[in-house]
């Protein structure tokens, strides 16, 4: 009786926390944007990305000012302005193609800090701790040592240890290849990226560099571009 009642209470509370968590991330995603007016900052960016950002700027004008279509300028992918957001297609295009390193850093940090301790009223960290605590309580109520065991009870993996062993095996096989690619893209950045990527100015590539230079490596090795 009491266990069942508590289980249902936890289930409802977790649903509420999950909704709040998602809404916080969504609100923080929508709150961020950067508008670029200098086309030289977009050198080498694919036309599809420029069109997406230019359209985002037009959409922002319409939603912000409530203007009729005829009062809003036509979208021009080549002239801009271009509006970068944290929506995933926009974010991926920035990380992959935007040559301006400082802008990539700004967008990257804005993305990973969404609904974090950096946010006053949208901080998801306390929610995470509460969710973890309630999931552990749920597992105990159902006779499991932890929530991982409860989760695996309906999956093909036989145990938590088996999952850990598989993860370790994948890491063991994948890490040398990843390290090799990182060395290649670092060398390319040093060669093609100018002074800011020199060993004197940059000890190692940062997270907002790796995707950009990985794309440049793909282009140089396989003559493949997104367009």
mmCIF file with all atom_site columns, N, CA, C and O in Angstrom, residues 149-196:
data_model
loop_
_atom_site.group_PDB
_atom_site.id
_atom_site.type_symbol
_atom_site.label_atom_id
_atom_site.label_alt_id
_atom_site.label_comp_id
_atom_site.label_asym_id
_atom_site.label_entity_id
_atom_site.label_seq_id
_atom_site.pdbx_PDB_ins_code
_atom_site.Cartn_x
_atom_site.Cartn_y
_atom_site.Cartn_z
_atom_site.occupancy
_atom_site.B_iso_or_equiv
_atom_site.pdbx_formal_charge
_atom_site.auth_seq_id
_atom_site.auth_comp_id
_atom_site.auth_asym_id
_atom_site.auth_atom_id
_atom_site.pdbx_PDB_model_num
ATOM 1   N N  . UNK A 1 149 ? 20.340 -0.999 -12.675 1.00 0.00 ? 149 UNK A N  1
ATOM 2   C CA . UNK A 1 149 ? 19.806 -2.370 -12.680 1.00 0.00 ? 149 UNK A CA 1
ATOM 3   C C  . UNK A 1 149 ? 18.342 -2.381 -13.102 1.00 0.00 ? 149 UNK A C  1
ATOM 4   O O  . UNK A 1 149 ? 17.913 -3.249 -13.873 1.00 0.00 ? 149 UNK A O  1
ATOM 5   N N  . UNK A 1 150 ? 17.572 -1.436 -12.599 1.00 0.00 ? 150 UNK A N  1
ATOM 6   C CA . UNK A 1 150 ? 16.157 -1.343 -12.982 1.00 0.00 ? 150 UNK A CA 1
ATOM 7   C C  . UNK A 1 150 ? 16.013 -1.104 -14.478 1.00 0.00 ? 150 UNK A C  1
ATOM 8   O O  . UNK A 1 150 ? 15.203 -1.750 -15.155 1.00 0.00 ? 150 UNK A O  1
ATOM 9   N N  . UNK A 1 151 ? 16.800 -0.199 -15.013 1.00 0.00 ? 151 UNK A N  1
ATOM 10  C CA . UNK A 1 151 ? 16.731 0.112  -16.440 1.00 0.00 ? 151 UNK A CA 1
ATOM 11  C C  . UNK A 1 151 ? 17.071 -1.097 -17.303 1.00 0.00 ? 151 UNK A C  1
ATOM 12  O O  . UNK A 1 151 ? 16.418 -1.378 -18.303 1.00 0.00 ? 151 UNK A O  1
ATOM 13  N N  . UNK A 1 152 ? 18.111 -1.842 -16.892 1.00 0.00 ? 152 UNK A N  1
ATOM 14  C CA . UNK A 1 152 ? 18.558 -3.001 -17.673 1.00 0.00 ? 152 UNK A CA 1
ATOM 15  C C  . UNK A 1 152 ? 17.616 -4.197 -17.559 1.00 0.00 ? 152 UNK A C  1
ATOM 16  O O  . UNK A 1 152 ? 17.695 -5.122 -18.375 1.00 0.00 ? 152 UNK A O  1
ATOM 17  N N  . UNK A 1 153 ? 16.723 -4.173 -16.580 1.00 0.00 ? 153 UNK A N  1
ATOM 18  C CA . UNK A 1 153 ? 15.809 -5.310 -16.393 1.00 0.00 ? 153 UNK A CA 1
ATOM 19  C C  . UNK A 1 153 ? 14.890 -5.514 -17.585 1.00 0.00 ? 153 UNK A C  1
ATOM 20  O O  . UNK A 1 153 ? 14.387 -6.619 -17.802 1.00 0.00 ? 153 UNK A O  1
ATOM 21  N N  . UNK A 1 154 ? 14.695 -4.461 -18.389 1.00 0.00 ? 154 UNK A N  1
ATOM 22  C CA . UNK A 1 154 ? 13.832 -4.579 -19.567 1.00 0.00 ? 154 UNK A CA 1
ATOM 23  C C  . UNK A 1 154 ? 14.626 -4.511 -20.865 1.00 0.00 ? 154 UNK A C  1
ATOM 24  O O  . UNK A 1 154 ? 14.070 -4.334 -21.943 1.00 0.00 ? 154 UNK A O  1
ATOM 25  N N  . UNK A 1 155 ? 15.964 -4.644 -20.769 1.00 0.00 ? 155 UNK A N  1
ATOM 26  C CA . UNK A 1 155 ? 16.818 -4.551 -21.946 1.00 0.00 ? 155 UNK A CA 1
ATOM 27  C C  . UNK A 1 155 ? 17.598 -5.851 -22.136 1.00 0.00 ? 155 UNK A C  1
ATOM 28  O O  . UNK A 1 155 ? 17.600 -6.727 -21.273 1.00 0.00 ? 155 UNK A O  1
ATOM 29  N N  . UNK A 1 156 ? 18.290 -5.946 -23.276 1.00 0.00 ? 156 UNK A N  1
ATOM 30  C CA . UNK A 1 156 ? 19.005 -7.176 -23.616 1.00 0.00 ? 156 UNK A CA 1
ATOM 31  C C  . UNK A 1 156 ? 20.283 -7.364 -22.812 1.00 0.00 ? 156 UNK A C  1
ATOM 32  O O  . UNK A 1 156 ? 20.701 -8.488 -22.579 1.00 0.00 ? 156 UNK A O  1
ATOM 33  N N  . UNK A 1 157 ? 20.914 -6.272 -22.389 1.00 0.00 ? 157 UNK A N  1
ATOM 34  C CA . UNK A 1 157 ? 22.170 -6.387 -21.647 1.00 0.00 ? 157 UNK A CA 1
ATOM 35  C C  . UNK A 1 157 ? 21.935 -7.134 -20.338 1.00 0.00 ? 157 UNK A C  1
ATOM 36  O O  . UNK A 1 157 ? 20.989 -6.828 -19.609 1.00 0.00 ? 157 UNK A O  1
ATOM 37  N N  . UNK A 1 158 ? 22.797 -8.100 -20.018 1.00 0.00 ? 158 UNK A N  1
ATOM 38  C CA . UNK A 1 158 ? 22.544 -8.939 -18.844 1.00 0.00 ? 158 UNK A CA 1
ATOM 39  C C  . UNK A 1 158 ? 22.799 -8.272 -17.501 1.00 0.00 ? 158 UNK A C  1
ATOM 40  O O  . UNK A 1 158 ? 22.192 -8.637 -16.497 1.00 0.00 ? 158 UNK A O  1
ATOM 41  N N  . UNK A 1 159 ? 23.719 -7.273 -17.460 1.00 0.00 ? 159 UNK A N  1
ATOM 42  C CA . UNK A 1 159 ? 24.058 -6.675 -16.178 1.00 0.00 ? 159 UNK A CA 1
ATOM 43  C C  . UNK A 1 159 ? 24.746 -5.333 -16.386 1.00 0.00 ? 159 UNK A C  1
ATOM 44  O O  . UNK A 1 159 ? 25.208 -5.003 -17.487 1.00 0.00 ? 159 UNK A O  1
ATOM 45  N N  . UNK A 1 160 ? 24.824 -4.582 -15.293 1.00 0.00 ? 160 UNK A N  1
ATOM 46  C CA . UNK A 1 160 ? 25.535 -3.302 -15.330 1.00 0.00 ? 160 UNK A CA 1
ATOM 47  C C  . UNK A 1 160 ? 27.003 -3.533 -15.665 1.00 0.00 ? 160 UNK A C  1
ATOM 48  O O  . UNK A 1 160 ? 27.606 -2.793 -16.449 1.00 0.00 ? 160 UNK A O  1
ATOM 49  N N  . UNK A 1 161 ? 27.587 -4.568 -15.110 1.00 0.00 ? 161 UNK A N  1
ATOM 50  C CA . UNK A 1 161 ? 28.988 -4.863 -15.356 1.00 0.00 ? 161 UNK A CA 1
ATOM 51  C C  . UNK A 1 161 ? 29.238 -5.188 -16.828 1.00 0.00 ? 161 UNK A C  1
ATOM 52  O O  . UNK A 1 161 ? 30.266 -4.797 -17.399 1.00 0.00 ? 161 UNK A O  1
ATOM 53  N N  . UNK A 1 162 ? 28.298 -5.897 -17.446 1.00 0.00 ? 162 UNK A N  1
ATOM 54  C CA . UNK A 1 162 ? 28.439 -6.224 -18.866 1.00 0.00 ? 162 UNK A CA 1
ATOM 55  C C  . UNK A 1 162 ? 28.434 -4.959 -19.724 1.00 0.00 ? 162 UNK A C  1
ATOM 56  O O  . UNK A 1 162 ? 29.195 -4.840 -20.699 1.00 0.00 ? 162 UNK A O  1
ATOM 57  N N  . UNK A 1 163 ? 27.595 -4.013 -19.361 1.00 0.00 ? 163 UNK A N  1
ATOM 58  C CA . UNK A 1 163 ? 27.546 -2.731 -20.086 1.00 0.00 ? 163 UNK A CA 1
ATOM 59  C C  . UNK A 1 163 ? 28.865 -1.987 -19.912 1.00 0.00 ? 163 UNK A C  1
ATOM 60  O O  . UNK A 1 163 ? 29.416 -1.437 -20.871 1.00 0.00 ? 163 UNK A O  1
ATOM 61  N N  . UNK A 1 164 ? 29.371 -2.007 -18.684 1.00 0.00 ? 164 UNK A N  1
ATOM 62  C CA . UNK A 1 164 ? 30.649 -1.332 -18.411 1.00 0.00 ? 164 UNK A CA 1
ATOM 63  C C  . UNK A 1 164 ? 31.787 -1.969 -19.206 1.00 0.00 ? 164 UNK A C  1
ATOM 64  O O  . UNK A 1 164 ? 32.630 -1.278 -19.782 1.00 0.00 ? 164 UNK A O  1
ATOM 65  N N  . UNK A 1 165 ? 31.810 -3.291 -19.259 1.00 0.00 ? 165 UNK A N  1
ATOM 66  C CA . UNK A 1 165 ? 32.857 -3.992 -20.003 1.00 0.00 ? 165 UNK A CA 1
ATOM 67  C C  . UNK A 1 165 ? 32.780 -3.681 -21.495 1.00 0.00 ? 165 UNK A C  1
ATOM 68  O O  . UNK A 1 165 ? 33.810 -3.487 -22.151 1.00 0.00 ? 165 UNK A O  1
ATOM 69  N N  . UNK A 1 166 ? 31.557 -3.634 -22.029 1.00 0.00 ? 166 UNK A N  1
ATOM 70  C CA . UNK A 1 166 ? 31.397 -3.312 -23.451 1.00 0.00 ? 166 UNK A CA 1
ATOM 71  C C  . UNK A 1 166 ? 31.849 -1.882 -23.731 1.00 0.00 ? 166 UNK A C  1
ATOM 72  O O  . UNK A 1 166 ? 32.529 -1.625 -24.734 1.00 0.00 ? 166 UNK A O  1
ATOM 73  N N  . UNK A 1 167 ? 31.486 -0.955 -22.843 1.00 0.00 ? 167 UNK A N  1
ATOM 74  C CA . UNK A 1 167 ? 31.903 0.438  -23.008 1.00 0.00 ? 167 UNK A CA 1
ATOM 75  C C  . UNK A 1 167 ? 33.418 0.558  -22.982 1.00 0.00 ? 167 UNK A C  1
ATOM 76  O O  . UNK A 1 167 ? 34.012 1.293  -23.784 1.00 0.00 ? 167 UNK A O  1
ATOM 77  N N  . UNK A 1 168 ? 34.045 -0.156 -22.050 1.00 0.00 ? 168 UNK A N  1
ATOM 78  C CA . UNK A 1 168 ? 35.509 -0.126 -21.969 1.00 0.00 ? 168 UNK A CA 1
ATOM 79  C C  . UNK A 1 168 ? 36.149 -0.709 -23.225 1.00 0.00 ? 168 UNK A C  1
ATOM 80  O O  . UNK A 1 168 ? 37.171 -0.201 -23.706 1.00 0.00 ? 168 UNK A O  1
ATOM 81  N N  . UNK A 1 169 ? 35.547 -1.775 -23.758 1.00 0.00 ? 169 UNK A N  1
ATOM 82  C CA . UNK A 1 169 ? 36.078 -2.405 -24.967 1.00 0.00 ? 169 UNK A CA 1
ATOM 83  C C  . UNK A 1 169 ? 35.980 -1.468 -26.160 1.00 0.00 ? 169 UNK A C  1
ATOM 84  O O  . UNK A 1 169 ? 36.930 -1.329 -26.945 1.00 0.00 ? 169 UNK A O  1
ATOM 85  N N  . UNK A 1 170 ? 34.838 -0.802 -26.287 1.00 0.00 ? 170 UNK A N  1
ATOM 86  C CA . UNK A 1 170 ? 34.648 0.150  -27.391 1.00 0.00 ? 170 UNK A CA 1
ATOM 87  C C  . UNK A 1 170 ? 35.655 1.295  -27.270 1.00 0.00 ? 170 UNK A C  1
ATOM 88  O O  . UNK A 1 170 ? 36.272 1.702  -28.262 1.00 0.00 ? 170 UNK A O  1
ATOM 89  N N  . UNK A 1 171 ? 35.828 1.798  -26.043 1.00 0.00 ? 171 UNK A N  1
ATOM 90  C CA . UNK A 1 171 ? 36.784 2.887  -25.829 1.00 0.00 ? 171 UNK A CA 1
ATOM 91  C C  . UNK A 1 171 ? 38.201 2.452  -26.180 1.00 0.00 ? 171 UNK A C  1
ATOM 92  O O  . UNK A 1 171 ? 38.964 3.193  -26.810 1.00 0.00 ? 171 UNK A O  1
ATOM 93  N N  . UNK A 1 172 ? 38.547 1.244  -25.801 1.00 0.00 ? 172 UNK A N  1
ATOM 94  C CA . UNK A 1 172 ? 39.888 0.719  -26.080 1.00 0.00 ? 172 UNK A CA 1
ATOM 95  C C  . UNK A 1 172 ? 40.152 0.652  -27.583 1.00 0.00 ? 172 UNK A C  1
ATOM 96  O O  . UNK A 1 172 ? 41.263 0.947  -28.049 1.00 0.00 ? 172 UNK A O  1
ATOM 97  N N  . UNK A 1 173 ? 39.131 0.259  -28.344 1.00 0.00 ? 173 UNK A N  1
ATOM 98  C CA . UNK A 1 173 ? 39.292 0.148  -29.794 1.00 0.00 ? 173 UNK A CA 1
ATOM 99  C C  . UNK A 1 173 ? 39.218 1.508  -30.489 1.00 0.00 ? 173 UNK A C  1
ATOM 100 O O  . UNK A 1 173 ? 39.916 1.747  -31.482 1.00 0.00 ? 173 UNK A O  1
ATOM 101 N N  . UNK A 1 174 ? 38.359 2.377  -29.973 1.00 0.00 ? 174 UNK A N  1
ATOM 102 C CA . UNK A 1 174 ? 38.098 3.642  -30.661 1.00 0.00 ? 174 UNK A CA 1
ATOM 103 C C  . UNK A 1 174 ? 39.115 4.729  -30.328 1.00 0.00 ? 174 UNK A C  1
ATOM 104 O O  . UNK A 1 174 ? 39.392 5.602  -31.166 1.00 0.00 ? 174 UNK A O  1
ATOM 105 N N  . UNK A 1 175 ? 39.671 4.690  -29.121 1.00 0.00 ? 175 UNK A N  1
ATOM 106 C CA . UNK A 1 175 ? 40.540 5.780  -28.672 1.00 0.00 ? 175 UNK A CA 1
ATOM 107 C C  . UNK A 1 175 ? 41.773 5.986  -29.555 1.00 0.00 ? 175 UNK A C  1
ATOM 108 O O  . UNK A 1 175 ? 42.087 7.133  -29.907 1.00 0.00 ? 175 UNK A O  1
ATOM 109 N N  . UNK A 1 176 ? 42.496 4.931  -29.961 1.00 0.00 ? 176 UNK A N  1
ATOM 110 C CA . UNK A 1 176 ? 43.660 5.166  -30.834 1.00 0.00 ? 176 UNK A CA 1
ATOM 111 C C  . UNK A 1 176 ? 43.297 5.855  -32.148 1.00 0.00 ? 176 UNK A C  1
ATOM 112 O O  . UNK A 1 176 ? 44.028 6.750  -32.605 1.00 0.00 ? 176 UNK A O  1
ATOM 113 N N  . UNK A 1 177 ? 42.160 5.466  -32.742 1.00 0.00 ? 177 UNK A N  1
ATOM 114 C CA . UNK A 1 177 ? 41.726 6.099  -33.991 1.00 0.00 ? 177 UNK A CA 1
ATOM 115 C C  . UNK A 1 177 ? 41.366 7.560  -33.751 1.00 0.00 ? 177 UNK A C  1
ATOM 116 O O  . UNK A 1 177 ? 41.685 8.443  -34.567 1.00 0.00 ? 177 UNK A O  1
ATOM 117 N N  . UNK A 1 178 ? 40.696 7.834  -32.634 1.00 0.00 ? 178 UNK A N  1
ATOM 118 C CA . UNK A 1 178 ? 40.322 9.211  -32.304 1.00 0.00 ? 178 UNK A CA 1
ATOM 119 C C  . UNK A 1 178 ? 41.555 10.069 -32.064 1.00 0.00 ? 178 UNK A C  1
ATOM 120 O O  . UNK A 1 178 ? 41.629 11.224 -32.506 1.00 0.00 ? 178 UNK A O  1
ATOM 121 N N  . UNK A 1 179 ? 42.541 9.508  -31.376 1.00 0.00 ? 179 UNK A N  1
ATOM 122 C CA . UNK A 1 179 ? 43.778 10.251 -31.105 1.00 0.00 ? 179 UNK A CA 1
ATOM 123 C C  . UNK A 1 179 ? 44.550 10.528 -32.394 1.00 0.00 ? 179 UNK A C  1
ATOM 124 O O  . UNK A 1 179 ? 45.138 11.605 -32.561 1.00 0.00 ? 179 UNK A O  1
ATOM 125 N N  . UNK A 1 180 ? 44.522 9.568  -33.314 1.00 0.00 ? 180 UNK A N  1
ATOM 126 C CA . UNK A 1 180 ? 45.188 9.759  -34.601 1.00 0.00 ? 180 UNK A CA 1
ATOM 127 C C  . UNK A 1 180 ? 44.524 10.892 -35.386 1.00 0.00 ? 180 UNK A C  1
ATOM 128 O O  . UNK A 1 180 ? 45.203 11.746 -35.967 1.00 0.00 ? 180 UNK A O  1
ATOM 129 N N  . UNK A 1 181 ? 43.170 10.885 -35.404 1.00 0.00 ? 181 UNK A N  1
ATOM 130 C CA . UNK A 1 181 ? 42.455 11.938 -36.136 1.00 0.00 ? 181 UNK A CA 1
ATOM 131 C C  . UNK A 1 181 ? 42.693 13.296 -35.491 1.00 0.00 ? 181 UNK A C  1
ATOM 132 O O  . UNK A 1 181 ? 42.868 14.301 -36.192 1.00 0.00 ? 181 UNK A O  1
ATOM 133 N N  . UNK A 1 182 ? 42.716 13.338 -34.162 1.00 0.00 ? 182 UNK A N  1
ATOM 134 C CA . UNK A 1 182 ? 42.971 14.605 -33.470 1.00 0.00 ? 182 UNK A CA 1
ATOM 135 C C  . UNK A 1 182 ? 44.349 15.142 -33.824 1.00 0.00 ? 182 UNK A C  1
ATOM 136 O O  . UNK A 1 182 ? 44.518 16.347 -34.038 1.00 0.00 ? 182 UNK A O  1
ATOM 137 N N  . UNK A 1 183 ? 45.335 14.257 -33.923 1.00 0.00 ? 183 UNK A N  1
ATOM 138 C CA . UNK A 1 183 ? 46.679 14.686 -34.300 1.00 0.00 ? 183 UNK A CA 1
ATOM 139 C C  . UNK A 1 183 ? 46.680 15.245 -35.728 1.00 0.00 ? 183 UNK A C  1
ATOM 140 O O  . UNK A 1 183 ? 47.348 16.253 -36.017 1.00 0.00 ? 183 UNK A O  1
ATOM 141 N N  . UNK A 1 184 ? 45.913 14.605 -36.613 1.00 0.00 ? 184 UNK A N  1
ATOM 142 C CA . UNK A 1 184 ? 45.834 15.070 -38.006 1.00 0.00 ? 184 UNK A CA 1
ATOM 143 C C  . UNK A 1 184 ? 45.182 16.442 -38.107 1.00 0.00 ? 184 UNK A C  1
ATOM 144 O O  . UNK A 1 184 ? 45.673 17.321 -38.821 1.00 0.00 ? 184 UNK A O  1
ATOM 145 N N  . UNK A 1 185 ? 44.054 16.627 -37.405 1.00 0.00 ? 185 UNK A N  1
ATOM 146 C CA . UNK A 1 185 ? 43.360 17.915 -37.523 1.00 0.00 ? 185 UNK A CA 1
ATOM 147 C C  . UNK A 1 185 ? 44.144 19.022 -36.806 1.00 0.00 ? 185 UNK A C  1
ATOM 148 O O  . UNK A 1 185 ? 44.110 20.175 -37.236 1.00 0.00 ? 185 UNK A O  1
ATOM 149 N N  . UNK A 1 186 ? 44.882 18.649 -35.765 1.00 0.00 ? 186 UNK A N  1
ATOM 150 C CA . UNK A 1 186 ? 45.721 19.639 -35.086 1.00 0.00 ? 186 UNK A CA 1
ATOM 151 C C  . UNK A 1 186 ? 46.838 20.099 -36.017 1.00 0.00 ? 186 UNK A C  1
ATOM 152 O O  . UNK A 1 186 ? 47.116 21.304 -36.123 1.00 0.00 ? 186 UNK A O  1
ATOM 153 N N  . UNK A 1 187 ? 47.443 19.157 -36.714 1.00 0.00 ? 187 UNK A N  1
ATOM 154 C CA . UNK A 1 187 ? 48.507 19.504 -37.666 1.00 0.00 ? 187 UNK A CA 1
ATOM 155 C C  . UNK A 1 187 ? 47.970 20.395 -38.781 1.00 0.00 ? 187 UNK A C  1
ATOM 156 O O  . UNK A 1 187 ? 48.629 21.357 -39.200 1.00 0.00 ? 187 UNK A O  1
ATOM 157 N N  . UNK A 1 188 ? 46.766 20.083 -39.268 1.00 0.00 ? 188 UNK A N  1
ATOM 158 C CA . UNK A 1 188 ? 46.155 20.888 -40.329 1.00 0.00 ? 188 UNK A CA 1
ATOM 159 C C  . UNK A 1 188 ? 45.857 22.298 -39.833 1.00 0.00 ? 188 UNK A C  1
ATOM 160 O O  . UNK A 1 188 ? 46.097 23.278 -40.546 1.00 0.00 ? 188 UNK A O  1
ATOM 161 N N  . UNK A 1 189 ? 45.343 22.402 -38.612 1.00 0.00 ? 189 UNK A N  1
ATOM 162 C CA . UNK A 1 189 ? 45.053 23.717 -38.034 1.00 0.00 ? 189 UNK A CA 1
ATOM 163 C C  . UNK A 1 189 ? 46.327 24.533 -37.884 1.00 0.00 ? 189 UNK A C  1
ATOM 164 O O  . UNK A 1 189 ? 46.349 25.738 -38.172 1.00 0.00 ? 189 UNK A O  1
ATOM 165 N N  . UNK A 1 190 ? 47.405 23.883 -37.435 1.00 0.00 ? 190 UNK A N  1
ATOM 166 C CA . UNK A 1 190 ? 48.693 24.574 -37.289 1.00 0.00 ? 190 UNK A CA 1
ATOM 167 C C  . UNK A 1 190 ? 49.185 25.079 -38.658 1.00 0.00 ? 190 UNK A C  1
ATOM 168 O O  . UNK A 1 190 ? 49.726 26.185 -38.770 1.00 0.00 ? 190 UNK A O  1
ATOM 169 N N  . UNK A 1 191 ? 48.964 24.258 -39.686 1.00 0.00 ? 191 UNK A N  1
ATOM 170 C CA . UNK A 1 191 ? 49.462 24.582 -41.023 1.00 0.00 ? 191 UNK A CA 1
ATOM 171 C C  . UNK A 1 191 ? 48.632 25.664 -41.705 1.00 0.00 ? 191 UNK A C  1
ATOM 172 O O  . UNK A 1 191 ? 49.182 26.585 -42.327 1.00 0.00 ? 191 UNK A O  1
ATOM 173 N N  . UNK A 1 192 ? 47.304 25.560 -41.594 1.00 0.00 ? 192 UNK A N  1
ATOM 174 C CA . UNK A 1 192 ? 46.422 26.417 -42.381 1.00 0.00 ? 192 UNK A CA 1
ATOM 175 C C  . UNK A 1 192 ? 45.738 27.526 -41.574 1.00 0.00 ? 192 UNK A C  1
ATOM 176 O O  . UNK A 1 192 ? 45.186 28.457 -42.155 1.00 0.00 ? 192 UNK A O  1
ATOM 177 N N  . UNK A 1 193 ? 45.771 27.425 -40.254 1.00 0.00 ? 193 UNK A N  1
ATOM 178 C CA . UNK A 1 193 ? 44.942 28.322 -39.448 1.00 0.00 ? 193 UNK A CA 1
ATOM 179 C C  . UNK A 1 193 ? 45.554 29.650 -39.062 1.00 0.00 ? 193 UNK A C  1
ATOM 180 O O  . UNK A 1 193 ? 44.872 30.497 -38.490 1.00 0.00 ? 193 UNK A O  1
ATOM 181 N N  . UNK A 1 194 ? 46.830 29.844 -39.349 1.00 0.00 ? 194 UNK A N  1
ATOM 182 C CA . UNK A 1 194 ? 47.454 31.116 -39.011 1.00 0.00 ? 194 UNK A CA 1
ATOM 183 C C  . UNK A 1 194 ? 48.012 31.145 -37.599 1.00 0.00 ? 194 UNK A C  1
ATOM 184 O O  . UNK A 1 194 ? 48.082 30.126 -36.905 1.00 0.00 ? 194 UNK A O  1
ATOM 185 N N  . UNK A 1 195 ? 48.366 32.338 -37.159 1.00 0.00 ? 195 UNK A N  1
ATOM 186 C CA . UNK A 1 195 ? 49.070 32.526 -35.895 1.00 0.00 ? 195 UNK A CA 1
ATOM 187 C C  . UNK A 1 195 ? 48.274 32.056 -34.679 1.00 0.00 ? 195 UNK A C  1
ATOM 188 O O  . UNK A 1 195 ? 48.844 31.569 -33.714 1.00 0.00 ? 195 UNK A O  1
ATOM 189 N N  . UNK A 1 196 ? 46.972 32.236 -34.722 1.00 0.00 ? 196 UNK A N  1
ATOM 190 C CA . UNK A 1 196 ? 46.196 31.880 -33.525 1.00 0.00 ? 196 UNK A CA 1
ATOM 191 C C  . UNK A 1 196 ? 46.231 30.383 -33.232 1.00 0.00 ? 196 UNK A C  1
ATOM 192 O O  . UNK A 1 196 ? 45.913 29.956 -32.126 1.00 0.00 ? 196 UNK A O  1
#
